Coordinates of C-alpha atoms and ligand atoms in Angstrom, one line a residue:
M927 CA -0.6 -6.6 4.5
C928 CA -0.5 -10.2 5.6
G929 CA 2.5 -11.7 7.4
I930 CA 3.9 -15.2 7.2
V931 CA 6.2 -17.2 9.5
G932 CA 7.4 -20.8 9.3
Y933 CA 9.6 -23.0 11.5
I934 CA 11.4 -26.4 11.5
G935 CA 13.0 -27.5 14.7
S936 CA 12.5 -28.6 18.3
N937 CA 12.5 -25.4 20.3
N938 CA 8.9 -24.6 21.3
I939 CA 7.3 -24.3 17.9
K940 CA 4.3 -22.5 19.2
D941 CA 6.2 -19.6 20.7
V942 CA 8.5 -19.2 17.8
L943 CA 5.5 -18.9 15.5
I944 CA 3.3 -16.6 17.6
E945 CA 6.3 -14.4 18.6
G946 CA 7.2 -14.2 14.9
L947 CA 3.7 -13.1 14.0
Q948 CA 4.0 -10.5 16.7
E949 CA 7.0 -9.0 15.0
L950 CA 4.9 -8.8 11.8
E951 CA 2.0 -7.0 13.5
Y952 CA 3.2 -3.7 12.0
R953 CA 2.1 -4.9 8.5
G954 CA -1.5 -4.8 9.7
Y955 CA -3.9 -7.7 10.2
D956 CA -7.4 -8.6 11.3
S957 CA -7.0 -12.3 12.1
A958 CA -4.3 -14.8 12.7
G959 CA -3.6 -18.5 12.8
I960 CA -0.9 -21.3 13.2
A961 CA -0.7 -24.9 12.2
V962 CA 1.9 -27.3 13.8
L963 CA 2.6 -30.7 12.4
Q964 CA 4.2 -33.3 14.6
N965 CA 4.5 -36.8 13.1
T966 CA 1.2 -37.0 11.3
D967 CA -0.8 -34.9 13.7
F968 CA -1.8 -31.3 13.0
A969 CA -2.7 -28.8 15.8
V970 CA -4.4 -25.8 14.3
Y971 CA -5.5 -22.6 16.0
K972 CA -7.1 -19.5 14.5
A973 CA -8.6 -16.3 15.9
V974 CA -10.1 -13.1 14.7
G975 CA -8.6 -9.8 16.0
K976 CA -5.4 -9.4 17.9
L977 CA -2.7 -12.0 18.5
E978 CA -3.7 -12.1 22.1
N979 CA -6.9 -13.9 21.0
L980 CA -4.8 -16.5 19.2
R981 CA -2.5 -16.8 22.3
N982 CA -5.5 -17.4 24.5
K983 CA -7.0 -20.0 22.1
A984 CA -3.7 -21.9 22.0
A985 CA -3.0 -21.6 25.7
S986 CA -3.3 -25.3 26.5
F987 CA -1.2 -26.3 23.5
A988 CA 2.4 -27.2 24.6
P989 CA 4.2 -29.0 21.8
E990 CA 7.4 -30.9 22.8
G991 CA 10.2 -32.2 20.6
F992 CA 10.6 -31.9 16.8
G993 CA 7.9 -30.4 14.6
I994 CA 7.2 -28.1 11.7
G995 CA 4.8 -25.1 11.8
I996 CA 3.4 -22.3 9.7
G997 CA 1.7 -19.1 10.9
H998 CA -0.1 -16.2 9.3
T999 CA -1.6 -12.8 10.1
R1000 CA -4.3 -12.0 7.6
W1001 CA -5.4 -8.6 6.3
A1002 CA -8.7 -9.4 4.6
T1003 CA -8.9 -8.9 0.8
H1004 CA -11.2 -11.8 -0.4
G1005 CA -13.8 -12.5 2.3
K1006 CA -14.5 -10.9 5.7
P1007 CA -12.1 -11.3 8.6
T1008 CA -13.6 -14.4 10.2
E1009 CA -12.0 -17.6 11.7
L1010 CA -13.0 -19.6 8.6
N1011 CA -11.3 -17.1 6.3
A1012 CA -8.2 -16.9 8.5
H1013 CA -5.1 -18.9 7.4
P1014 CA -3.8 -21.7 7.5
H1015 CA -6.3 -23.3 5.1
L1016 CA -6.8 -27.0 5.2
G1017 CA -7.2 -29.5 2.4
Q1018 CA -7.5 -33.1 3.4
S1019 CA -4.1 -33.6 5.0
S1020 CA -2.2 -30.3 4.2
Y1021 CA -2.3 -26.7 5.3
V1022 CA -1.3 -23.6 3.5
V1023 CA -0.6 -19.9 4.3
H1024 CA -0.4 -17.3 1.6
N1025 CA 0.3 -13.6 1.2
G1026 CA -0.8 -11.9 -2.0
I1027 CA -3.8 -12.4 -4.3
I1028 CA -4.4 -15.4 -6.6
E1029 CA -6.0 -13.6 -9.6
N1030 CA -7.3 -16.7 -11.3
Y1031 CA -8.7 -18.2 -8.1
Q1032 CA -12.3 -18.2 -9.4
E1033 CA -11.4 -20.3 -12.5
L1034 CA -9.3 -22.7 -10.4
K1035 CA -12.1 -22.9 -7.8
N1036 CA -14.7 -23.8 -10.5
E1037 CA -12.5 -26.5 -11.8
L1038 CA -12.0 -28.0 -8.3
V1039 CA -15.7 -27.7 -7.4
A1040 CA -16.5 -29.6 -10.6
Q1041 CA -14.2 -32.4 -9.3
G1042 CA -16.2 -32.5 -6.1
V1043 CA -14.0 -30.5 -3.8
S1044 CA -15.8 -28.4 -1.2
F1045 CA -14.6 -25.1 0.0
L1046 CA -14.9 -23.8 3.6
S1047 CA -13.8 -20.2 3.2
Q1048 CA -14.4 -17.3 0.8
T1049 CA -10.7 -16.8 0.3
D1050 CA -8.6 -17.0 -2.9
T1051 CA -6.0 -18.9 -0.8
E1052 CA -8.0 -22.0 -0.3
V1053 CA -7.6 -23.0 -3.9
I1054 CA -3.9 -23.5 -3.4
V1055 CA -4.2 -26.3 -0.9
H1056 CA -7.0 -28.1 -2.8
L1057 CA -5.1 -27.8 -6.1
F1058 CA -2.0 -29.2 -4.5
E1059 CA -4.0 -32.2 -3.1
A1060 CA -5.6 -32.7 -6.5
Y1061 CA -2.2 -33.0 -8.1
L1062 CA -0.9 -35.1 -5.2
K1063 CA -3.2 -37.9 -6.4
T1064 CA -1.3 -38.4 -9.6
A1065 CA 2.1 -36.7 -9.1
G1066 CA 5.0 -39.0 -8.0
S1067 CA 5.8 -36.8 -4.9
P1068 CA 4.5 -33.9 -2.9
F1069 CA 7.1 -31.7 -4.4
E1070 CA 6.0 -32.6 -7.9
A1071 CA 2.4 -31.8 -6.9
F1072 CA 3.6 -28.5 -5.4
K1073 CA 5.4 -27.6 -8.7
Q1074 CA 2.3 -28.5 -10.8
M1075 CA 0.1 -26.5 -8.5
R1076 CA 2.5 -23.5 -8.6
A1077 CA 2.5 -23.5 -12.4
R1078 CA -1.2 -22.9 -12.4
L1079 CA -1.2 -19.8 -10.1
E1080 CA -1.6 -16.3 -11.5
G1081 CA -1.2 -13.2 -9.4
A1082 CA 1.1 -12.5 -6.4
Y1083 CA 2.0 -14.9 -3.7
A1084 CA 4.3 -15.9 -0.9
I1085 CA 3.2 -19.4 0.0
L1086 CA 4.2 -22.0 2.7
L1087 CA 2.6 -25.4 2.5
V1088 CA 2.9 -28.4 4.9
T1089 CA 1.5 -31.9 4.4
T1090 CA 1.3 -35.1 6.4
S1091 CA 2.9 -37.1 3.5
E1092 CA 6.2 -35.3 4.2
P1093 CA 6.0 -34.3 7.9
E1094 CA 9.5 -32.8 8.0
T1095 CA 9.2 -30.6 5.0
I1096 CA 7.9 -27.1 4.3
Y1097 CA 7.3 -26.2 0.6
F1098 CA 7.6 -22.6 -0.4
A1099 CA 7.0 -20.3 -3.4
K1100 CA 7.5 -16.6 -3.9
H1101 CA 6.2 -14.3 -6.6
G1102 CA 5.5 -10.6 -5.9
S1103 CA 5.1 -10.9 -2.1
P1104 CA 8.1 -10.9 0.3
M1105 CA 9.5 -14.1 1.8
I1106 CA 12.8 -14.8 3.6
V1107 CA 14.2 -18.2 4.7
G1108 CA 16.7 -18.5 7.4
R1109 CA 18.8 -21.0 9.3
N1110 CA 21.0 -21.1 12.4
R1111 CA 23.9 -23.3 13.6
G1112 CA 21.5 -25.5 15.6
G1113 CA 19.9 -26.7 12.4
E1114 CA 16.7 -24.8 12.9
K1115 CA 15.0 -23.3 9.8
F1116 CA 12.8 -20.3 9.6
F1117 CA 10.5 -18.4 7.2
A1118 CA 9.2 -14.9 7.5
S1119 CA 7.8 -12.0 5.5
S1120 CA 10.5 -9.7 6.8
D1121 CA 13.7 -9.7 8.8
S1122 CA 12.4 -8.8 12.2
P1123 CA 10.9 -12.1 13.3
L1124 CA 14.2 -13.8 12.5
I1125 CA 16.5 -11.5 14.5
G1126 CA 18.1 -13.4 17.4
L1127 CA 16.9 -16.8 15.9
A1128 CA 18.5 -17.2 12.5
Q1129 CA 22.1 -16.2 11.7
E1130 CA 21.8 -16.4 8.0
V1131 CA 19.0 -15.6 5.6
V1132 CA 18.1 -15.9 2.0
Y1133 CA 16.0 -13.1 0.5
L1134 CA 13.9 -15.1 -2.0
K1135 CA 13.5 -13.6 -5.4
D1136 CA 10.3 -13.6 -7.5
G1137 CA 9.8 -17.0 -9.1
D1138 CA 11.9 -18.8 -6.4
F1139 CA 10.4 -22.0 -5.0
G1140 CA 11.5 -25.2 -3.3
Y1141 CA 11.4 -27.0 0.0
V1142 CA 13.1 -27.0 3.4
T1143 CA 13.9 -29.9 5.7
P1144 CA 15.9 -30.1 8.9
A1145 CA 18.9 -31.0 6.7
A1146 CA 18.8 -28.5 3.8
I1147 CA 17.2 -25.6 2.0
T1148 CA 16.5 -26.7 -1.6
L1149 CA 15.9 -23.8 -4.0
Y1150 CA 14.8 -23.5 -7.6
D1151 CA 14.7 -20.4 -9.7
G1152 CA 11.8 -19.0 -11.7
S1153 CA 12.8 -21.2 -14.7
G1154 CA 12.7 -24.3 -12.6
N1155 CA 16.5 -24.7 -12.5
P1156 CA 18.3 -25.7 -9.2
A1157 CA 19.8 -22.6 -7.6
A1158 CA 22.3 -22.1 -4.8
P1159 CA 20.8 -20.2 -1.9
L1160 CA 22.6 -16.8 -1.5
F1161 CA 22.9 -16.3 2.3
S1162 CA 23.3 -12.9 4.0
T1163 CA 23.9 -12.3 7.7
L1164 CA 21.1 -10.6 9.6
P1165 CA 21.3 -7.1 11.2
E1166 CA 21.4 -7.3 15.0
S1167 CA 18.8 -4.7 16.1
K1168 CA 15.1 -5.4 15.7
L1169 CA 14.1 -1.8 15.2
S1170 CA 16.6 -1.4 12.4
A1171 CA 15.4 -4.6 10.9
Q1172 CA 11.9 -3.3 10.8
K1173 CA 13.2 -0.2 9.0
E1174 CA 14.9 -2.6 6.6
G1175 CA 18.1 -0.5 6.4
F1176 CA 16.3 2.8 6.0
R1177 CA 17.0 5.7 8.4
F1178 CA 13.4 6.3 9.2
F1179 CA 10.0 4.6 8.7
M1180 CA 9.0 7.5 6.5
E1181 CA 12.0 6.9 4.2
K1182 CA 11.1 3.2 4.1
E1183 CA 7.5 4.0 3.3
I1184 CA 8.5 6.4 0.5
Y1185 CA 10.7 3.7 -1.0
E1186 CA 8.1 0.9 -0.8
Q1187 CA 5.4 2.9 -2.6
G1188 CA 6.0 1.0 -5.8
E1189 CA 5.4 -2.3 -4.0
V1190 CA 2.2 -1.1 -2.3
L1191 CA 0.8 0.5 -5.4
A1192 CA 1.2 -2.8 -7.1
D1193 CA -0.8 -4.4 -4.2
T1194 CA -3.4 -1.7 -4.5
M1195 CA -4.0 -2.4 -8.2
L1196 CA -3.7 -6.2 -7.9
G1197 CA -6.8 -7.9 -9.3
R1198 CA -8.5 -4.5 -10.0
L1199 CA -7.2 -3.8 -13.5
K1200 CA -8.6 -5.5 -16.5
E1201 CA -7.6 -4.7 -20.1
Q1202 CA -10.4 -2.3 -20.7
E1203 CA -12.0 -1.7 -17.3
V1204 CA -11.3 -1.2 -13.6
Y1205 CA -13.0 -3.8 -11.5
F1206 CA -13.6 -3.5 -7.7
E1207 CA -14.8 -6.9 -6.6
E1208 CA -16.0 -5.4 -3.3
L1209 CA -18.4 -2.9 -5.0
D1210 CA -22.0 -3.7 -5.9
P1211 CA -22.6 -2.2 -9.3
Q1212 CA -25.8 -0.8 -7.8
L1213 CA -23.6 1.7 -5.9
F1214 CA -23.4 3.8 -9.0
A1215 CA -27.1 3.6 -9.9
G1216 CA -29.1 6.8 -9.4
V1217 CA -26.1 8.7 -8.3
N1218 CA -26.0 12.3 -9.8
E1219 CA -23.3 13.8 -7.6
I1220 CA -20.3 12.8 -5.5
K1221 CA -19.4 14.5 -2.3
L1222 CA -15.9 13.7 -1.0
C1223 CA -15.0 14.3 2.6
A1224 CA -11.8 13.9 4.6
C1225 CA -9.1 15.6 6.7
G1226 CA -5.4 16.5 6.2
T1227 CA -3.6 14.4 3.6
S1228 CA -6.7 12.4 2.8
Y1229 CA -8.5 15.7 2.1
H1230 CA -5.7 16.5 -0.5
A1231 CA -6.3 13.1 -2.1
A1232 CA -10.1 13.9 -2.2
L1233 CA -9.4 17.3 -3.8
A1234 CA -7.1 16.0 -6.4
S1235 CA -9.6 13.2 -7.3
S1236 CA -12.4 15.7 -7.7
Y1237 CA -10.7 16.8 -10.9
L1238 CA -10.6 13.2 -12.1
F1239 CA -14.3 12.5 -11.3
E1240 CA -15.5 15.5 -13.1
R1241 CA -13.1 15.0 -16.1
H1242 CA -13.6 11.3 -16.5
A1243 CA -17.1 10.6 -15.2
R1244 CA -18.6 14.0 -16.0
I1245 CA -20.3 14.0 -12.6
R1246 CA -20.6 17.0 -10.3
T1247 CA -18.1 16.5 -7.5
S1248 CA -17.7 18.6 -4.3
V1249 CA -15.0 18.2 -1.7
E1250 CA -15.4 19.0 2.0
I1251 CA -13.1 19.2 5.0
A1252 CA -14.8 17.0 7.6
S1253 CA -14.4 19.4 10.5
E1254 CA -16.2 22.1 8.4
L1255 CA -18.9 19.9 7.0
R1256 CA -19.9 18.8 10.5
Y1257 CA -21.3 22.2 11.5
K1258 CA -22.3 23.9 8.3
E1259 CA -25.8 22.4 8.2
P1260 CA -25.0 20.9 4.7
L1261 CA -27.5 19.9 2.0
L1262 CA -27.1 16.2 1.9
S1263 CA -29.3 14.6 -0.8
P1264 CA -29.9 10.9 -1.4
D1265 CA -28.9 11.1 -5.0
T1266 CA -25.3 12.0 -3.9
L1267 CA -22.7 9.4 -3.2
F1268 CA -20.9 10.3 0.0
V1269 CA -17.3 9.2 -0.1
V1270 CA -15.0 9.5 2.9
I1271 CA -11.3 9.0 2.6
S1272 CA -9.3 8.0 5.6
Q1273 CA -6.0 6.2 6.2
S1274 CA -7.0 5.1 9.7
G1275 CA -10.7 4.8 9.3
E1276 CA -11.0 6.3 12.8
T1277 CA -10.6 10.1 12.4
A1278 CA -13.3 11.5 14.6
D1279 CA -14.4 14.4 12.3
T1280 CA -14.6 12.2 9.2
L1281 CA -16.4 9.4 11.1
E1282 CA -19.0 11.9 12.3
T1283 CA -19.7 13.2 8.7
L1284 CA -20.2 9.6 7.6
K1285 CA -22.8 9.2 10.4
M1286 CA -24.5 12.4 9.1
A1287 CA -24.5 11.0 5.5
K1288 CA -26.0 7.7 6.8
A1289 CA -28.7 9.6 8.7
A1290 CA -29.5 11.5 5.5
E1291 CA -29.9 8.2 3.7
M1292 CA -27.1 8.8 1.3
K1293 CA -25.2 6.0 -0.3
T1294 CA -21.8 5.9 1.4
L1295 CA -18.4 4.6 0.5
V1296 CA -15.2 4.7 2.4
I1297 CA -11.7 4.5 1.0
C1298 CA -9.6 3.3 3.8
N1299 CA -6.3 1.5 4.7
V1300 CA -7.6 -0.4 7.8
D1301 CA -10.1 -3.1 7.4
N1302 CA -12.6 -3.4 10.2
S1303 CA -12.0 0.2 11.3
S1304 CA -15.0 2.2 12.5
M1305 CA -15.6 3.8 9.0
V1306 CA -15.3 0.5 7.2
R1307 CA -17.9 -1.0 9.5
L1308 CA -20.3 1.9 9.1
A1309 CA -20.2 2.7 5.4
D1310 CA -22.4 0.8 2.9
A1311 CA -19.3 -0.1 0.9
S1312 CA -15.5 0.1 1.3
I1313 CA -12.4 -0.1 -0.8
L1314 CA -9.2 -0.9 1.0
T1315 CA -6.1 0.9 -0.2
R1316 CA -3.7 -2.0 0.8
A1317 CA -0.8 0.3 1.8
G1318 CA 0.1 -1.9 4.8
I1319 CA 0.7 -0.2 8.2
E1320 CA 2.1 3.3 7.9
K1321 CA 4.4 4.0 10.9
G1322 CA 5.7 7.5 9.9
V1323 CA 3.2 10.0 11.2
A1324 CA 3.6 12.0 8.0
S1325 CA 1.5 10.1 5.5
T1326 CA 3.3 9.0 2.3
K1327 CA 2.4 5.6 1.0
A1328 CA -1.2 5.9 2.3
F1329 CA -1.7 9.0 0.2
A1330 CA -0.2 7.3 -2.9
T1331 CA -2.6 4.4 -2.6
Q1332 CA -5.6 6.6 -1.9
M1333 CA -4.7 8.5 -5.2
A1334 CA -4.4 5.2 -7.1
V1335 CA -7.8 4.0 -5.8
L1336 CA -9.5 7.3 -6.6
W1337 CA -8.0 7.4 -10.1
M1338 CA -9.2 3.8 -10.7
L1339 CA -12.6 4.7 -9.2
S1340 CA -13.0 7.7 -11.5
L1341 CA -12.5 5.3 -14.4
A1342 CA -15.0 2.7 -13.0
F1343 CA -17.5 5.6 -12.7
A1344 CA -16.8 6.7 -16.3
K1345 CA -17.4 3.2 -17.5
A1346 CA -20.7 3.0 -15.5
R1347 CA -21.9 6.3 -16.9
G1348 CA -20.6 5.8 -20.4
T1349 CA -18.6 9.0 -20.4
M1350 CA -15.3 7.6 -21.7
E1351 CA -14.6 5.6 -24.8
T1352 CA -13.4 2.0 -24.0
G1353 CA -10.1 2.8 -25.7
A1354 CA -9.5 5.9 -23.6
I1355 CA -10.1 3.9 -20.4
A1356 CA -7.8 1.2 -21.6
E1357 CA -5.2 3.9 -22.3
Q1358 CA -5.4 5.2 -18.7
I1359 CA -5.2 1.6 -17.4
R1360 CA -2.0 1.2 -19.3
H1361 CA -0.7 4.3 -17.4
L1362 CA -1.9 3.0 -14.1
R1363 CA 0.2 -0.1 -14.7
E1364 CA 3.2 2.2 -15.0
L1365 CA 2.7 3.6 -11.5
P1366 CA 5.0 1.1 -9.5
A1367 CA 7.9 1.9 -11.8
C1368 CA 7.1 5.6 -11.8
V1369 CA 7.4 6.1 -8.1
R1370 CA 10.6 4.0 -7.7
V1371 CA 13.2 6.2 -6.0
D1372 CA 16.2 6.8 -8.2
D1373 CA 19.5 7.0 -6.2
A1374 CA 20.7 9.9 -8.2
L1375 CA 17.5 11.8 -7.7
H1376 CA 17.5 11.2 -3.9
E1377 CA 21.1 12.3 -3.7
R1378 CA 20.3 15.5 -5.6
I1379 CA 17.4 16.3 -3.3
K1380 CA 19.6 15.6 -0.3
R1381 CA 22.2 18.1 -1.6
L1382 CA 19.6 20.7 -2.5
S1383 CA 17.9 20.5 0.8
K1384 CA 20.6 22.5 2.6
R1385 CA 19.5 25.7 0.7
Y1386 CA 16.0 25.4 2.1
L1387 CA 16.5 25.6 5.9
H1388 CA 15.7 29.2 6.5
G1389 CA 13.7 32.0 4.8
H1390 CA 10.4 33.4 5.7
G1391 CA 8.2 30.8 4.0
F1392 CA 7.5 28.4 1.3
F1393 CA 4.9 28.6 -1.4
F1394 CA 4.2 25.3 -3.2
I1395 CA 2.3 26.1 -6.4
G1396 CA 0.6 24.1 -9.1
R1397 CA -2.5 24.0 -11.3
D1398 CA -5.3 21.4 -11.7
V1399 CA -4.4 18.2 -9.7
F1400 CA -1.0 19.8 -9.0
Y1401 CA -2.7 22.3 -6.8
P1402 CA -3.8 19.7 -4.2
L1403 CA -0.4 18.1 -4.7
A1404 CA 1.1 21.5 -3.8
L1405 CA -1.1 21.5 -0.7
E1406 CA 0.2 18.1 0.2
G1407 CA 3.8 19.1 -0.4
A1408 CA 3.4 22.1 1.9
L1409 CA 1.7 20.0 4.5
K1410 CA 4.6 17.4 4.5
L1411 CA 7.2 20.1 4.9
K1412 CA 5.2 21.8 7.7
E1413 CA 4.7 18.6 9.6
I1414 CA 8.2 17.5 9.9
S1415 CA 10.4 20.5 9.3
Y1416 CA 8.3 23.0 11.3
L1417 CA 8.9 25.6 8.6
H1418 CA 6.0 27.7 7.4
A1419 CA 4.7 26.5 4.0
E1420 CA 1.6 27.1 2.0
G1421 CA 0.1 25.4 -1.0
Y1422 CA -1.5 27.7 -3.5
P1423 CA -3.0 27.5 -7.0
S1424 CA -0.4 29.0 -9.3
G1425 CA -2.9 31.4 -10.9
E1426 CA -3.9 32.8 -7.5
M1427 CA -0.5 34.1 -6.5
K1428 CA -1.0 37.5 -8.2
H1429 CA -4.2 38.0 -6.2
G1430 CA -2.3 38.7 -3.0
P1431 CA 0.5 36.3 -2.0
I1432 CA 2.9 37.7 -4.6
A1433 CA 3.3 40.7 -2.2
L1434 CA 5.5 38.4 -0.1
A1435 CA 7.9 37.6 -3.0
D1436 CA 11.6 38.4 -2.2
P1437 CA 14.7 36.2 -2.2
E1438 CA 13.8 34.8 1.1
L1439 CA 10.5 33.5 -0.2
F1440 CA 10.9 30.0 -1.6
T1441 CA 8.6 28.9 -4.4
I1442 CA 8.4 25.2 -5.1
A1443 CA 6.9 25.2 -8.6
L1444 CA 5.1 22.0 -9.9
M1445 CA 5.5 22.4 -13.7
P1446 CA 4.2 19.3 -15.4
K1447 CA 4.6 19.1 -19.2
N1448 CA 1.2 17.5 -19.7
M1449 CA -1.0 19.9 -17.7
L1450 CA -1.2 23.6 -18.3
Y1451 CA 2.6 24.0 -18.6
D1452 CA 2.6 27.4 -20.3
K1453 CA 0.1 28.9 -17.8
T1454 CA 2.0 27.7 -14.8
K1455 CA 5.3 28.9 -16.4
S1456 CA 3.9 32.4 -16.7
N1457 CA 2.9 32.4 -13.0
V1458 CA 6.3 31.2 -12.0
E1459 CA 7.9 33.9 -14.2
E1460 CA 5.9 36.5 -12.3
L1461 CA 7.4 35.3 -9.1
S1462 CA 10.9 35.0 -10.5
A1463 CA 10.6 38.6 -11.7
R1464 CA 10.0 39.6 -8.1
D1465 CA 13.1 37.8 -7.0
S1466 CA 11.4 34.9 -5.2
T1467 CA 13.8 31.9 -5.0
I1468 CA 12.4 29.3 -7.4
C1469 CA 12.8 25.5 -7.2
A1470 CA 11.1 24.1 -10.2
I1471 CA 10.1 20.4 -10.5
S1472 CA 9.5 19.5 -14.2
D1473 CA 10.7 17.4 -17.0
K1474 CA 11.3 20.5 -19.1
P1475 CA 14.3 22.6 -18.1
F1476 CA 13.3 26.0 -16.9
E1477 CA 16.0 28.7 -17.2
K1478 CA 14.4 31.1 -14.7
A1479 CA 14.6 28.5 -11.8
D1480 CA 17.3 28.9 -9.2
D1481 CA 17.1 25.2 -8.5
F1482 CA 15.7 22.5 -10.8
I1483 CA 14.6 18.9 -9.9
P1484 CA 14.1 16.9 -13.1
I1485 CA 11.5 14.3 -13.5
H1486 CA 11.1 11.8 -16.3
D1487 CA 9.4 12.6 -19.6
R1488 CA 6.0 11.1 -19.1
E1489 CA 3.0 10.6 -21.4
H1490 CA 0.3 11.4 -18.8
Y1491 CA -0.1 14.1 -16.2
M1492 CA -1.0 11.6 -13.5
L1493 CA 2.3 9.9 -13.9
E1494 CA 3.9 13.3 -13.5
F1495 CA 1.7 13.8 -10.4
F1496 CA 3.0 10.6 -8.8
E1497 CA 6.6 11.2 -9.6
M1498 CA 6.4 14.8 -8.3
M1499 CA 4.7 13.4 -5.1
V1500 CA 7.8 11.3 -4.4
V1501 CA 10.1 14.4 -5.0
L1502 CA 8.1 16.4 -2.5
Q1503 CA 8.1 13.7 0.1
L1504 CA 11.9 13.3 -0.2
L1505 CA 12.5 17.1 -0.1
S1506 CA 10.5 17.6 3.1
M1507 CA 12.2 14.6 4.7
E1508 CA 15.7 15.8 3.8
V1509 CA 15.0 19.3 5.1
A1510 CA 13.7 17.8 8.3
V1511 CA 16.8 15.6 8.7
R1512 CA 19.1 18.6 8.3
L1513 CA 17.2 20.5 10.9
G1514 CA 17.6 17.5 13.3
N1515 CA 13.9 16.9 13.7
D1516 CA 12.2 13.6 14.6
V1517 CA 11.1 12.6 11.1
D1518 CA 8.9 9.7 12.2
M1519 CA 7.3 11.3 15.2
P1520 CA 7.0 15.0 14.7
R1521 CA 6.1 17.2 17.7
N1522 CA 2.4 17.8 18.5
L1523 CA 1.1 15.2 16.0
A1524 CA -0.7 11.9 16.3
K1525 CA -1.1 9.2 13.7
S1526 CA -4.8 8.7 14.3
V1527 CA -6.8 11.7 15.4
T1528 CA -9.7 10.2 17.2
V1529 CA -10.7 13.4 19.0
E1530 CA -12.6 16.3 17.5
Ligands
F6R1210 C1 -0.6 14.1 7.4 C2 -1.6 13.2 7.9 C3 -2.8 13.7 8.4 C4 -4.0 12.7 8.1 C5 -5.3 13.2 8.8 C6 -6.4 12.3 8.4 O1 0.6 13.5 7.0 O2 -1.3 12.0 8.0 O3 -3.1 15.0 7.8 O4 -4.1 12.6 6.7 O5 -5.1 13.3 10.1 O6 -6.2 11.0 8.9 P1 -6.9 9.8 8.2 O7 -6.5 9.7 6.8 O8 -6.5 8.6 9.1 O9 -8.4 10.0 8.4

């Protein structure tokens, strides 16, 4: 998601800002911009696409001496990736950059428009700068205006604001989106969304907490906590290597991405959950009209998300739903009818097989929707409608957080469909929304759990194979667990529906066959238990994942007692990700870049 940088000092402001943004590229973006203030003059450059375009635009700009500056890489959420929508956003004499979503922006915008303010962009961010300037007219100081403006914002934000009335000051506020402020012995001050732009520049940094706000001048960092009380900045020293900074202390990108699932799921749901309904601003309600069937199509992990969600679409929206592997659909001369909504799911938006099926659906005049993590990707550009999953860039080749966010979007979409088709009571939808809100906490990695999985992993480094088994949505989750293990441990693993084991695979059962059993309390527990008992009776080694103790298991990984099976789904997903990672670590494999695999498969 978006990245932010800021600088106060005299050392080539332009390069500090653009190089800082370069370090944040991994977060993903589709446009970028900088604003530099020297005395009372602003220099502002913005460009769509890669930072190279911004560099070219600002090529003749060579600031000398003291100045302050802010910069931003934008990943579009409200409004297309255009120069007008790129940050920094201008008021009359101030600029702002923002990461996050202002949920009440429409209400604030209406209020400002009624006061005669005109808006240039379609973003939620622009309200921040206009609101600040509206308060500046009556407040005694820019900081007072900034405080009043901040008090009106709802949603998530990391904000930097600069104004000509205080040309040596950067105002900041953080709530729900990351922001770090740093300093060095030379008196320079820096801001960034993560450590990496600050390595080699700042010696000490403050990791701002939610609610923190204040201002920075060449002389000092002035900080207030969420209750508005002055707070002493808590400085830490920075790590020295850039790569380790990007990994933020984790051993691998995959590990970092597993740990940040709570944060990205919160981003995925931001602005999309109301009390009693799910709301996708980007979807025209007409998308649901006349649709009698859904066809989901994807590859790999995204296919598993599709398969899991097919249970939700049929259960919640009572709509016939089929699921296709893209490379199969391409050549099977499928029946594609215009009353079917064709939904492709893709982390990258570039997977060749999935893209091709989207073209087929368009040619068949179907309504098309893509669920994707990369705005402006080929699929997003081609489909009639798109929902972005907002997972941020995923660096580990084995997909983790992208899958989690796909599942969250699909769960939400099944409820939006249910509402449109009138197949669920309002109270039942509200109940599921309450559970959706629990997701960020549900996927948080517990140290004790991780430690337990680390220890257990040493028993699963050999054997003649793994069966991951489950029922209902836990069957696609079993497929995903097996795929994760295969990809990074190179051990043979299969996902299977629990009830199918006795129709053949049970012949393989012996102590060297490892069964990873997904046994959720809230979904067909007794049925799954009988299937696991059948395997246990044939001496397969059983590792059960459940909130109910299971005496026939050789190993047991406990999850929390949850009220809804989808919460059990998400918690088990984390367990499976950690298990495959820890097995791969013990086998000495390259966790982030497993052999033979590519992150984006753009060939057939
Ligand atoms: C597995 C994995 C792959 C992708 C598949 C489709 O961890 O990442 O199986 O899911 O190659 O890629 P996207 O989602 O980009 O279409």
